[in-house]
Coordinates of C-alpha atoms and ligand atoms in Angstrom, one line a residue:
M793 CA -8.3 -16.1 -6.1
L794 CA -7.5 -13.1 -3.4
H795 CA -4.1 -12.5 -1.8
I796 CA -3.3 -10.5 0.6
V797 CA -0.1 -9.1 1.2
I798 CA 0.9 -7.9 4.4
P799 CA 4.1 -6.2 4.7
A800 CA 5.6 -6.9 8.3
Y801 CA 8.7 -5.6 10.1
N802 CA 9.8 -6.8 13.8
E803 CA 5.9 -7.5 13.9
E804 CA 5.6 -9.9 16.7
L805 CA 3.1 -8.0 18.2
R806 CA 0.7 -6.8 16.1
L807 CA 0.3 -9.2 13.4
P808 CA -1.4 -12.3 16.1
R809 CA -4.5 -10.1 16.3
T810 CA -4.8 -8.8 13.0
L811 CA -4.1 -12.6 11.4
R812 CA -7.0 -13.7 13.7
A813 CA -9.1 -10.9 12.8
L814 CA -8.5 -11.4 9.1
R815 CA -8.9 -15.6 9.7
R816 CA -12.8 -14.4 11.1
F817 CA -13.5 -12.4 8.2
V818 CA -12.0 -14.5 5.6
A819 CA -14.1 -17.7 7.5
Q820 CA -17.4 -15.3 7.1
R821 CA -17.0 -14.2 3.7
R822 CA -15.9 -17.3 2.2
S823 CA -18.8 -17.8 -0.4
V824 CA -18.4 -14.4 -1.8
L825 CA -14.6 -14.1 -1.8
G826 CA -13.7 -17.6 -2.6
E827 CA -10.4 -18.7 -1.6
V828 CA -8.1 -16.3 0.1
E829 CA -4.4 -16.8 1.0
V830 CA -2.2 -13.9 2.9
L831 CA 1.4 -13.1 2.5
V832 CA 3.3 -11.9 5.4
V833 CA 6.2 -9.9 3.8
D834 CA 8.3 -10.7 6.5
N835 CA 11.0 -7.9 6.2
A836 CA 13.9 -8.9 7.5
S837 CA 12.7 -9.3 11.0
T838 CA 14.9 -9.8 14.1
D839 CA 12.1 -11.0 15.8
R840 CA 9.4 -13.8 15.3
T841 CA 7.5 -12.4 12.8
A842 CA 8.0 -15.4 10.6
E843 CA 6.6 -17.6 13.7
V844 CA 3.6 -16.1 14.3
A845 CA 2.8 -15.6 11.2
R846 CA 3.2 -19.4 9.9
E847 CA 1.4 -20.1 13.4
A848 CA -1.9 -18.0 12.5
A849 CA -1.9 -20.5 9.0
S850 CA -5.5 -22.2 9.0
P851 CA -7.2 -24.7 6.0
V852 CA -9.5 -21.8 5.6
M853 CA -6.8 -19.3 5.1
P854 CA -3.5 -20.2 4.5
V855 CA -0.3 -18.0 5.3
R856 CA 2.6 -17.5 3.6
V857 CA 5.9 -16.0 4.5
V858 CA 7.5 -14.1 2.2
E859 CA 10.7 -13.1 3.1
C860 CA 12.6 -9.4 1.8
L861 CA 15.9 -8.8 2.9
Q862 CA 15.7 -5.1 1.4
R863 CA 14.2 -2.9 4.4
G864 CA 11.8 -0.7 3.6
K865 CA 7.4 -1.0 3.7
G866 CA 7.8 -0.3 -0.1
A867 CA 10.2 -2.7 -0.9
A868 CA 8.3 -5.6 0.9
V869 CA 5.0 -4.4 -0.5
R870 CA 6.9 -4.9 -4.0
A871 CA 7.8 -8.6 -3.0
G872 CA 4.3 -9.3 -1.7
L873 CA 2.8 -8.5 -4.6
L874 CA 5.3 -10.1 -7.1
A875 CA 5.3 -13.0 -4.7
S876 CA 0.8 -13.1 -5.4
D877 CA -0.5 -14.9 -8.5
A878 CA -4.4 -14.3 -7.7
D879 CA -6.4 -12.1 -9.5
L880 CA -6.9 -9.4 -7.4
V881 CA -4.1 -9.1 -4.9
A882 CA -4.8 -6.4 -1.6
F883 CA -2.0 -5.0 0.6
M884 CA -2.7 -3.8 4.1
D885 CA -0.2 -2.9 7.8
A886 CA 0.6 -5.4 10.2
D887 CA -1.5 -2.9 12.8
G888 CA -5.0 -4.0 11.3
A889 CA -6.0 -0.2 11.2
T890 CA -8.3 -0.5 8.6
D891 CA -11.8 -2.0 9.1
L892 CA -12.1 -5.2 7.6
T893 CA -15.7 -4.4 5.8
A894 CA -13.4 -2.2 3.2
L895 CA -12.6 -5.4 1.5
D896 CA -16.8 -5.8 1.3
E897 CA -16.8 -2.7 -0.6
A898 CA -14.1 -3.1 -2.2
W899 CA -15.4 -6.7 -3.7
R900 CA -18.3 -4.5 -4.8
R901 CA -16.6 -1.8 -6.6
F902 CA -14.5 -4.6 -8.4
Q903 CA -17.9 -5.4 -9.9
L904 CA -18.6 -2.2 -10.8
G905 CA -15.7 -2.1 -13.2
A906 CA -13.1 -0.8 -11.4
D907 CA -9.4 -2.2 -11.2
V908 CA -8.4 -0.6 -7.7
V909 CA -9.1 0.2 -4.9
I910 CA -8.0 2.4 -2.0
G911 CA -8.8 2.5 1.0
S912 CA -8.9 6.3 2.3
R913 CA -8.8 8.4 5.7
A914 CA -10.0 11.8 4.1
L915 CA -13.6 11.4 2.3
P916 CA -16.9 12.4 4.0
D917 CA -17.8 8.9 5.1
S918 CA -14.4 7.5 6.4
V919 CA -14.2 7.5 10.4
A920 CA -10.9 8.0 11.3
D921 CA -9.0 8.1 15.0
V922 CA -5.9 9.5 14.0
R923 CA -4.5 9.9 17.3
S924 CA -1.1 11.7 16.1
C925 CA 2.0 13.7 17.9
R926 CA 1.8 17.3 16.0
T927 CA 5.2 17.2 14.1
R928 CA 3.6 14.2 12.1
T929 CA 0.1 16.0 11.7
A930 CA 2.2 18.7 10.4
G931 CA 4.6 17.2 7.8
A932 CA 1.5 14.8 7.1
A933 CA -0.7 18.1 5.7
A934 CA 2.5 19.5 3.7
Y935 CA 3.0 15.7 2.1
R936 CA -0.5 15.4 1.5
R937 CA -0.1 19.0 -0.5
I938 CA 3.0 17.8 -2.6
A939 CA 1.1 14.2 -3.1
R940 CA -2.0 15.6 -4.3
R941 CA 0.0 17.1 -6.8
L942 CA 1.3 13.7 -8.1
V943 CA -2.1 12.1 -7.8
P944 CA -4.3 14.7 -8.1
G945 CA -7.7 13.4 -7.1
I946 CA -6.9 10.9 -4.6
A947 CA -7.2 12.7 -0.9
D948 CA -5.4 10.0 0.6
T949 CA -2.6 8.3 -1.3
Q950 CA -0.9 6.8 2.2
C951 CA -4.2 4.5 4.0
G952 CA -2.4 1.1 4.2
F953 CA -5.7 -0.8 3.0
K954 CA -5.2 -1.1 -1.3
V955 CA -7.2 -3.5 -3.7
I956 CA -5.5 -4.3 -7.5
R957 CA -5.8 -6.3 -9.8
G958 CA -3.2 -8.9 -9.4
A959 CA -1.9 -8.5 -13.2
L960 CA -1.9 -4.6 -13.4
A961 CA -0.8 -5.4 -9.5
R962 CA 2.2 -7.3 -10.8
A963 CA 3.0 -5.3 -13.9
V964 CA 3.2 -2.0 -12.2
A965 CA 5.0 -3.4 -9.3
E966 CA 8.2 -4.4 -11.7
D967 CA 8.9 -0.9 -12.0
L968 CA 8.5 0.5 -8.7
S969 CA 11.6 1.8 -7.4
A970 CA 10.5 3.2 -4.1
R971 CA 11.7 1.1 -1.1
G972 CA 9.7 3.3 1.7
F973 CA 6.8 4.9 3.0
S974 CA 6.1 6.7 0.0
F975 CA 6.1 4.0 -1.9
D976 CA 1.7 4.5 -2.3
V977 CA 2.5 7.3 -4.5
E978 CA 4.5 6.1 -7.1
L979 CA 2.4 2.8 -7.0
L980 CA -0.9 5.4 -7.6
V981 CA 0.8 8.0 -10.5
R982 CA 2.2 4.1 -12.0
L983 CA -1.3 2.7 -12.0
R984 CA -3.1 5.8 -13.4
A985 CA -0.6 6.1 -16.0
A986 CA -1.5 2.6 -17.2
G987 CA -4.7 3.6 -17.3
A988 CA -6.7 1.8 -14.4
R989 CA -9.7 2.9 -12.9
I990 CA -8.5 3.9 -9.3
V991 CA -12.0 4.1 -6.8
E992 CA -11.0 5.4 -3.1
I993 CA -13.6 4.3 -0.7
P994 CA -14.1 5.8 3.1
V995 CA -12.7 3.4 5.3
T996 CA -13.2 2.7 9.3
W997 CA -9.2 3.6 10.5
T998 CA -8.4 3.4 14.2
D999 CA -5.0 3.9 15.4
V1000 CA -3.2 1.6 16.5
P1001 CA -0.6 2.0 19.3
G1002 CA 3.4 0.5 17.8
S1003 CA 3.3 2.6 14.7
T1004 CA 6.7 1.7 12.9
F1005 CA 6.6 5.2 11.2
V1006 CA 9.1 7.5 13.6
P1007 CA 8.2 11.0 12.3
A1008 CA 12.1 11.7 13.2
R1009 CA 13.4 8.9 11.7
H1010 CA 11.2 9.0 8.7
G1011 CA 9.3 11.7 7.8
A1012 CA 12.5 12.9 5.7
G1013 CA 12.9 9.8 4.0
A1014 CA 9.6 9.8 3.3
F1015 CA 9.7 13.7 1.5
T1016 CA 12.7 13.0 -0.3
E1017 CA 11.6 9.5 -1.6
L1018 CA 8.2 11.8 -3.2
A1019 CA 10.8 14.7 -4.7
A1020 CA 12.9 11.4 -6.1
I1021 CA 9.3 9.7 -7.2
A1022 CA 8.1 13.7 -8.9
W1023 CA 11.2 13.6 -10.8
R1024 CA 11.4 9.4 -11.6
T1025 CA 7.7 9.7 -12.9
R1026 CA 7.7 13.2 -14.6
G1027 CA 7.1 11.8 -17.8
L1028 CA 4.6 9.2 -17.1
G1029 CA 1.9 12.8 -16.8
A1030 CA -1.8 12.1 -18.1
P1031 CA -3.7 8.5 -18.2
I1032 CA -3.1 6.1 -21.5
A1033 CA -6.1 6.6 -23.2
G1034 CA -8.2 3.3 -23.3
R1035 CA -7.8 0.2 -20.9
A1036 CA -7.1 -2.8 -22.9
T1037 CA -3.3 -3.9 -23.4
V1038 CA -1.7 -1.4 -21.3
W1039 CA -1.1 -3.7 -18.5
A1040 CA 1.4 -6.2 -21.1
R1041 CA 5.0 -5.3 -20.2
E1042 CA 5.8 -4.3 -23.4
Q1043 CA 3.9 -1.3 -22.7
S1044 CA 5.3 -0.7 -19.5
P1045 CA 6.9 2.9 -19.8
M1046 CA 10.7 3.4 -20.4
P1047 CA 12.9 2.5 -18.1
L1048 CA 13.5 4.5 -15.6
P1049 CA 16.7 6.4 -14.2
A1050 CA 18.4 4.4 -10.6
P1051 CA 17.2 6.9 -7.9
V1052 CA 18.1 10.2 -6.6
A1053 CA 19.6 10.6 -3.3
L1054 CA 18.9 13.9 -2.6
P1055 CA 19.5 15.4 0.4
V1056 CA 16.4 16.6 2.3
A1057 CA 17.3 19.9 2.2
L1058 CA 17.1 19.7 -1.4
A1059 CA 14.7 17.4 -1.4
V1060 CA 11.5 19.6 -0.1
P1061 CA 11.7 22.8 -2.0
A1062 CA 13.4 20.7 -4.9
A1063 CA 9.3 18.8 -4.9
A1064 CA 7.7 21.5 -4.4
S1065 CA 8.9 23.3 -7.5
L1066 CA 8.8 20.2 -9.4
L1067 CA 5.0 20.1 -8.2
G1068 CA 4.4 23.8 -8.8
E1069 CA 4.1 24.1 -4.7
A1070 CA 7.4 26.7 -4.7
Ligands
GDP1140 N1 8.8 1.2 9.7 C1 8.9 0.1 8.8 N2 8.0 -0.7 8.1 C2 8.1 -1.9 7.8 C3 9.2 -2.2 7.5 N3 8.6 -3.0 6.4 C4 7.4 -3.6 6.5 N4 7.0 -2.5 7.5 C5 5.5 -2.8 7.7 O1 5.0 -1.2 6.8 C6 3.8 -1.3 8.0 C7 3.7 0.1 8.3 O2 2.8 0.7 9.3 P1 2.0 1.0 10.8 O3 4.1 0.3 11.0 O4 1.3 0.8 10.9 O5 2.9 2.4 9.8 P2 1.5 3.8 10.5 O6 0.4 3.5 10.0 O7 2.3 4.9 9.1 O8 1.6 4.5 11.4 C8 3.6 -2.2 8.8 O9 3.2 -3.3 8.5 C9 5.4 -2.7 9.0 O10 5.4 -3.7 9.6 C10 10.6 -0.9 7.2 O11 11.0 -1.7 6.5 N5 10.2 0.1 8.3
MG1141 MG1 -0.7 2.0 11.4

């Protein structure tokens, strides 16, 4: 069984189209994917997000609404992962930016032994129609440089499309503390530390207007959060050898201190120096 988590904050306009496309896709792939349920995580929306999600439910593709009162994409995805109980859990954005054929490729990679399959807009075969403003593009390049220090070898940590083996996703989600847009980096650091085999696949990605990421509002927070992640996960480092039992709760890393709220002026240089960038 596959659960697809969609974090959603005020997505009444973008979600219906995404759910329609997903339903068509799931109907075509039923024999391969088996049962598929969508978990829309309503992140304290003030619009009709929950209603439009429920309206999209069908026997082919049930839709469950999970409430998450704590704001932030990270908080929403975490709530969705913890609410799932499927063998495989995917998450993707409400805008449907990633072409759904990524699920076919992810499925194939799981058959070949992957534990985690992440979409990437930065591989030679990726097709990414990115139409960001200059501030976001420049910020994204700086962000990528720092993120790569935390998860070396991963070209695109921020693509909204990721699929994880269910038990692994739930074990790792328990420990996630990043609540904002940088949670992907913490997720990847922790998955790697758990010994998971992470495979990055090229995706076709279309820029969908109406992004909830506003550089002026979320940019600084994303960097601050990255610094906090670097600090919190500093002991995790190298993957644990072998992978048989690493997902058991008792083997999870030691408890970590509460999130550090650094002012951004300190956070970016701090992140850079923690990561050897300074
Ligand atoms: N900005 C924001 N997005 C959230 C929040 N909670 C969930 N989300 C969802 O996170 C996803 C972010 O994707 P999107 O807005 O397309 O951002 P982008 O793809 O990075 O430009 C969407 O599905 C949002 O609805 C939140 O508290 N704030
Ligand atoms: Mg988007």
